[in-house]
PDB file of C-alpha atoms in Angstrom:
ATOM      1  CA  MET A1198       8.982 -32.269   8.592  1.00  0.00           C
ATOM      2  CA  THR A1199       7.384 -32.740  11.861  1.00  0.00           C
ATOM      3  CA  THR A1200       6.660 -36.075  13.456  1.00  0.00           C
ATOM      4  CA  VAL A1201       3.332 -36.397  15.228  1.00  0.00           C
ATOM      5  CA  GLN A1202       2.226 -39.189  17.501  1.00  0.00           C
ATOM      6  CA  VAL A1203      -1.426 -39.694  18.197  1.00  0.00           C
ATOM      7  CA  GLU A1204      -3.289 -42.207  20.429  1.00  0.00           C
ATOM      8  CA  LEU A1205      -6.330 -43.939  19.000  1.00  0.00           C
ATOM      9  CA  PRO A1206      -8.709 -46.631  20.248  1.00  0.00           C
ATOM     10  CA  ASP A1207      -7.347 -49.998  19.072  1.00  0.00           C
ATOM     11  CA  VAL A1208     -10.326 -50.807  16.824  1.00  0.00           C
ATOM     12  CA  LEU A1209     -10.434 -47.392  15.174  1.00  0.00           C
ATOM     13  CA  ALA A1210      -6.630 -47.529  14.490  1.00  0.00           C
ATOM     14  CA  GLN A1211      -7.043 -51.014  12.934  1.00  0.00           C
ATOM     15  CA  ILE A1212      -9.924 -50.024  10.715  1.00  0.00           C
ATOM     16  CA  ALA A1213      -8.122 -46.746   9.677  1.00  0.00           C
ATOM     17  CA  GLN A1214      -4.935 -48.729   8.938  1.00  0.00           C
ATOM     18  CA  ALA A1215      -6.797 -51.333   6.875  1.00  0.00           C
ATOM     19  CA  ALA A1216      -8.468 -48.469   4.922  1.00  0.00           C
ATOM     20  CA  GLY A1217      -5.090 -46.825   4.226  1.00  0.00           C
ATOM     21  CA  LEU A1218      -5.881 -43.751   6.352  1.00  0.00           C
ATOM     22  CA  LEU A1219      -2.895 -43.773   8.468  1.00  0.00           C
ATOM     23  CA  THR A1220      -0.344 -43.189   5.745  1.00  0.00           C
ATOM     24  CA  PRO A1221       1.479 -39.770   5.848  1.00  0.00           C
ATOM     25  CA  GLN A1222      -0.114 -38.905   2.497  1.00  0.00           C
ATOM     26  CA  ALA A1223      -3.622 -39.658   3.698  1.00  0.00           C
ATOM     27  CA  LEU A1224      -3.259 -37.885   6.923  1.00  0.00           C
ATOM     28  CA  GLU A1225      -1.862 -34.848   5.124  1.00  0.00           C
ATOM     29  CA  ALA A1226      -4.862 -34.860   2.798  1.00  0.00           C
ATOM     30  CA  MET A1227      -7.405 -35.183   5.616  1.00  0.00           C
ATOM     31  CA  LEU A1228      -5.658 -32.430   7.640  1.00  0.00           C
ATOM     32  CA  ARG A1229      -5.504 -30.059   4.609  1.00  0.00           C
ATOM     33  CA  GLU A1230      -9.299 -30.729   3.853  1.00  0.00           C
ATOM     34  CA  GLN A1231     -10.156 -30.106   7.512  1.00  0.00           C
ATOM     35  CA  LEU A1232      -8.280 -26.802   7.506  1.00  0.00           C
ATOM     36  CA  LYS A1233     -10.084 -25.704   4.391  1.00  0.00           C
ATOM     37  CA  ARG A1234     -13.387 -26.649   6.020  1.00  0.00           C
ATOM     38  CA  GLN A1235     -12.570 -24.702   9.163  1.00  0.00           C
ATOM     39  CA  SER A1236     -11.570 -21.691   7.149  1.00  0.00           C
ATOM     40  CA  GLY A1237     -14.838 -21.761   5.258  1.00  0.00           C
ATOM     41  CA  ASP A1238     -16.805 -22.207   8.494  1.00  0.00           C
ATOM     42  CA  ALA A1239     -14.983 -19.048   9.962  1.00  0.00           C
ATOM     43  CA  LEU A1240     -15.970 -17.030   6.863  1.00  0.00           C
ATOM     44  CA  ARG A1241     -19.579 -18.313   6.959  1.00  0.00           C
ATOM     45  CA  THR A1242     -19.840 -17.388  10.584  1.00  0.00           C
ATOM     46  CA  LEU A1243     -18.511 -13.902   9.880  1.00  0.00           C
ATOM     47  CA  TRP A1244     -20.928 -13.548   7.043  1.00  0.00           C
ATOM     48  CA  VAL A1245     -23.953 -14.651   9.258  1.00  0.00           C
ATOM     49  CA  SER A1246     -22.980 -12.053  11.855  1.00  0.00           C
ATOM     50  CA  ALA A1247     -22.966  -9.192   9.240  1.00  0.00           C
ATOM     51  CA  PRO A1248     -26.074  -7.145   8.688  1.00  0.00           C
ATOM     52  CA  HIS A1249     -27.738  -8.426   5.540  1.00  0.00           C
ATOM     53  CA  GLU A1250     -29.034  -4.902   4.571  1.00  0.00           C
ATOM     54  CA  GLU A1251     -25.639  -3.299   4.352  1.00  0.00           C
ATOM     55  CA  LEU A1252     -21.920  -4.396   4.063  1.00  0.00           C
ATOM     56  CA  THR A1253     -20.282  -1.687   6.133  1.00  0.00           C
ATOM     57  CA  PRO A1254     -16.686  -0.673   5.560  1.00  0.00           C
ATOM     58  CA  GLU A1255     -15.839  -2.314   8.920  1.00  0.00           C
ATOM     59  CA  ILE A1256     -17.482  -5.639   7.995  1.00  0.00           C
ATOM     60  CA  GLU A1257     -15.885  -5.536   4.552  1.00  0.00           C
ATOM     61  CA  ARG A1258     -12.484  -4.960   6.252  1.00  0.00           C
ATOM     62  CA  MET A1259     -13.178  -7.922   8.617  1.00  0.00           C
ATOM     63  CA  ILE A1260     -13.962 -10.172   5.673  1.00  0.00           C
ATOM     64  CA  ASP A1261     -10.778  -9.066   3.855  1.00  0.00           C
ATOM     65  CA  GLU A1262      -8.688  -9.798   6.864  1.00  0.00           C
ATOM     66  CA  GLN A1263     -10.153 -13.227   7.327  1.00  0.00           C
ATOM     67  CA  VAL A1264      -9.539 -14.042   3.568  1.00  0.00           C
ATOM     68  CA  GLN A1265      -5.940 -12.745   3.920  1.00  0.00           C
ATOM     69  CA  VAL A1266      -5.397 -15.038   7.010  1.00  0.00           C
ATOM     70  CA  ILE A1267      -6.911 -18.027   5.068  1.00  0.00           C
ATOM     71  CA  ARG A1268      -4.800 -17.370   1.980  1.00  0.00           C
ATOM     72  CA  ALA A1269      -1.570 -17.037   4.047  1.00  0.00           C
ATOM     73  CA  GLN A1270      -2.403 -20.393   5.911  1.00  0.00           C
ATOM     74  CA  ARG A1271      -3.009 -22.137   2.486  1.00  0.00           C
ATOM     75  CA  ASN A1272       0.063 -20.688   0.984  1.00  0.00           C
ATOM     76  CA  LYS A1273       2.259 -21.723   3.926  1.00  0.00           C
ATOM     77  CA  LEU A1274       0.801 -25.277   3.849  1.00  0.00           C
ATOM     78  CA  ALA A1275       1.276 -25.342   0.034  1.00  0.00           C
ATOM     79  CA  ALA A1276       5.002 -24.435   0.452  1.00  0.00           C
ATOM     80  CA  HIS A1277       5.536 -27.433   2.557  1.00  0.00           C
TER      81      HIS A1277
END
């Protein structure tokens, strides 16, 4: 396990603490969700940049590579 220390404004920290958002479980869940969101954003950006008329082999390879990276990240996170 890794220990992470963050600095937050006092009011934000108090509200987050009262809401139960500063527990290790809550922080882990929020980080996992954000990583999924960022992965999806990366794929959407790649998709938008692709020509809509034709999915070329190069673009298909780029998409496959991104999917493999995302799956590897998820597997690594799930293993911990």
